[in-house]
Amino acid sequence: MQSPPHLDEPPQPPLLRGPVHDECWSCGHAGAVPVRAHRLTSLVMVWVWSRRKALLCTDCARAELLDAQTHTLLLGWWGFPSVLLVPVVLLCNWNRLMAVRELPPPGPRDPFVVTAHPAPRGGQPLHRRPLVWLLPLGVLALVAYAAVVP
Ligand SMILES: [Zn+2]
């Protein structure tokens, strides 16, 4: 008795796959390195220090770290331990940003890798992110209001 013809064929590798080895988890480009980005969220007496570990290419790592900085600058200041914790989180991320700058640019991308982003994310610098300016401008507006209103 013969087996059905489809069982005699060698198994074909799947065409699409997730990132492996040194491919970026975000965009699939080669040359990814392990990155940890810290975020601090605080509200009065509660604070959450979260950490995201990922294998990212240089550009995606930069974007992830800048997103973490933006998050901490915007949402980290609203609790009691914030005065101590926010600078620590910002310095941790800043050190990693400086280390990522020294790494080579992302390598080529296998077209069969499936990721959330088809290209490295890059990320805008902090001074070009409108949300970063929200808190200092709000404090400035409060100070100006307090100076004007008797
Ligand atoms: Zn990437």
Short mmCIF file of C-alpha atoms and ligand atoms in Angstrom, two decimals:
data_model
loop_
_atom_site.label_atom_id
_atom_site.label_comp_id
_atom_site.label_asym_id
_atom_site.label_seq_id
_atom_site.Cartn_x
_atom_site.Cartn_y
_atom_site.Cartn_z
CA MET A 1 0.00 0.00 0.00
CA GLN A 2 1.29 3.43 -0.94
CA SER A 3 1.11 6.43 1.29
CA PRO A 4 -0.65 9.51 -0.01
CA PRO A 5 1.60 11.64 -2.23
CA HIS A 6 1.68 14.62 0.14
CA LEU A 7 3.35 12.49 2.85
CA ASP A 8 6.25 11.51 0.53
CA GLU A 9 7.27 15.13 -0.07
CA PRO A 10 9.94 16.55 2.22
CA PRO A 11 8.56 19.09 4.67
CA GLN A 12 8.88 22.63 3.41
CA PRO A 13 10.17 25.31 5.74
CA PRO A 14 7.62 27.98 6.52
CA LEU A 15 7.97 31.06 4.38
CA LEU A 16 7.27 33.55 7.12
CA ARG A 17 8.89 33.46 10.54
CA GLY A 18 9.56 35.57 13.59
CA PRO A 19 12.91 37.20 14.36
CA VAL A 20 15.70 34.84 15.47
CA HIS A 21 19.29 35.13 16.69
CA ASP A 22 20.44 38.74 16.26
CA GLU A 23 17.38 40.05 14.41
CA CYS A 24 15.55 43.02 15.87
CA TRP A 25 12.26 42.12 17.60
CA SER A 26 10.72 45.34 16.35
CA CYS A 27 11.81 45.61 12.71
CA GLY A 28 13.65 42.35 11.89
CA HIS A 29 16.94 43.93 10.80
CA ALA A 30 20.15 42.13 11.71
CA GLY A 31 22.60 43.36 14.31
CA ALA A 32 20.26 43.60 17.30
CA VAL A 33 21.61 43.98 20.83
CA PRO A 34 19.91 43.43 24.21
CA VAL A 35 18.37 46.66 25.51
CA ARG A 36 16.68 47.52 28.80
CA ALA A 37 14.53 50.62 28.97
CA HIS A 38 13.21 51.85 32.33
CA ARG A 39 9.96 53.78 32.83
CA LEU A 40 8.71 55.41 35.99
CA THR A 41 5.06 56.19 36.59
CA SER A 42 4.03 57.72 39.89
CA LEU A 43 0.91 59.13 41.46
CA VAL A 44 1.00 60.50 45.02
CA MET A 45 2.06 57.49 47.13
CA VAL A 46 2.10 54.85 44.38
CA TRP A 47 4.86 54.45 41.89
CA VAL A 48 5.67 51.81 39.28
CA TRP A 49 9.17 51.29 37.94
CA SER A 50 8.83 49.10 34.85
CA ARG A 51 11.61 47.67 32.75
CA ARG A 52 11.35 46.39 29.19
CA LYS A 53 14.01 44.02 27.95
CA ALA A 54 14.22 43.43 24.21
CA LEU A 55 16.62 42.52 21.42
CA LEU A 56 16.63 45.62 19.21
CA CYS A 57 18.66 47.13 16.40
CA THR A 58 20.41 50.43 17.01
CA ASP A 59 17.60 52.60 15.64
CA CYS A 60 14.79 50.74 17.42
CA ALA A 61 16.79 50.73 20.67
CA ARG A 62 17.17 54.49 20.38
CA ALA A 63 13.44 54.89 19.76
CA GLU A 64 12.55 52.62 22.71
CA LEU A 65 14.88 54.48 25.08
CA LEU A 66 13.58 57.88 23.92
CA ASP A 67 9.99 56.66 24.42
CA ALA A 68 10.94 55.57 27.96
CA GLN A 69 12.51 58.97 28.63
CA THR A 70 9.40 60.75 27.37
CA HIS A 71 7.15 58.55 29.50
CA THR A 72 9.24 59.17 32.63
CA LEU A 73 9.49 62.92 32.03
CA LEU A 74 5.74 63.17 31.61
CA LEU A 75 4.35 60.64 34.12
CA GLY A 76 7.16 60.15 36.61
CA TRP A 77 6.92 63.39 38.59
CA TRP A 78 3.52 62.99 40.21
CA GLY A 79 4.46 61.16 43.43
CA PHE A 80 6.54 61.69 46.58
CA PRO A 81 9.60 59.58 45.73
CA SER A 82 9.78 61.10 42.27
CA VAL A 83 12.38 63.72 43.11
CA LEU A 84 14.82 60.89 43.86
CA LEU A 85 13.68 58.26 41.37
CA VAL A 86 13.12 60.25 38.17
CA PRO A 87 16.77 61.39 37.89
CA VAL A 88 17.95 57.81 38.47
CA VAL A 89 15.66 56.45 35.72
CA LEU A 90 16.64 59.24 33.33
CA LEU A 91 20.34 58.63 33.96
CA CYS A 92 19.97 54.86 33.44
CA ASN A 93 18.26 55.40 30.10
CA TRP A 94 20.68 58.18 29.13
CA ASN A 95 23.68 55.90 29.72
CA ARG A 96 22.10 53.26 27.50
CA LEU A 97 21.34 55.87 24.83
CA MET A 98 25.00 56.89 24.78
CA ALA A 99 26.07 53.25 24.54
CA VAL A 100 23.64 52.60 21.66
CA ARG A 101 25.04 55.58 19.75
CA GLU A 102 28.40 53.81 19.56
CA LEU A 103 26.96 50.70 17.90
CA PRO A 104 26.93 50.12 14.12
CA PRO A 105 23.74 50.85 12.16
CA PRO A 106 21.18 48.05 11.59
CA GLY A 107 22.14 45.31 9.15
CA PRO A 108 20.06 43.90 6.30
CA ARG A 109 16.60 42.45 6.82
CA ASP A 110 15.44 38.98 5.77
CA PRO A 111 12.22 39.57 3.76
CA PHE A 112 10.55 36.54 5.40
CA VAL A 113 10.78 37.92 8.94
CA VAL A 114 7.46 39.10 10.34
CA THR A 115 7.68 42.00 12.79
CA ALA A 116 5.52 44.87 13.99
CA HIS A 117 7.49 47.44 11.99
CA PRO A 118 8.90 46.93 8.47
CA ALA A 119 11.73 49.42 9.05
CA PRO A 120 13.76 50.63 12.03
CA ARG A 121 11.76 53.08 14.11
CA GLY A 122 14.43 55.73 14.65
CA GLY A 123 12.59 58.02 17.03
CA GLN A 124 12.49 61.78 17.36
CA PRO A 125 14.90 63.52 19.72
CA LEU A 126 13.42 64.52 23.07
CA HIS A 127 13.34 68.26 22.29
CA ARG A 128 11.14 67.59 19.24
CA ARG A 129 8.51 65.66 21.19
CA PRO A 130 5.60 67.92 22.16
CA LEU A 131 4.69 65.83 25.22
CA VAL A 132 8.08 66.50 26.81
CA TRP A 133 7.33 70.24 26.83
CA LEU A 134 3.90 69.78 28.42
CA LEU A 135 5.11 69.59 32.04
CA PRO A 136 7.63 72.49 31.99
CA LEU A 137 5.15 74.72 30.14
CA GLY A 138 2.41 73.77 32.61
CA VAL A 139 4.64 74.65 35.58
CA LEU A 140 5.62 77.91 33.87
CA ALA A 141 1.95 78.74 33.29
CA LEU A 142 1.16 78.05 36.98
CA VAL A 143 4.04 80.27 38.12
CA ALA A 144 2.93 83.05 35.76
CA TYR A 145 -0.66 82.68 36.96
CA ALA A 146 0.42 82.82 40.62
CA ALA A 147 2.48 85.94 39.94
CA VAL A 148 -0.38 87.73 38.20
CA VAL A 149 -3.28 86.77 40.47
CA PRO A 150 -3.06 88.39 43.93
ZN ZN B 1 14.88 47.46 14.66
#
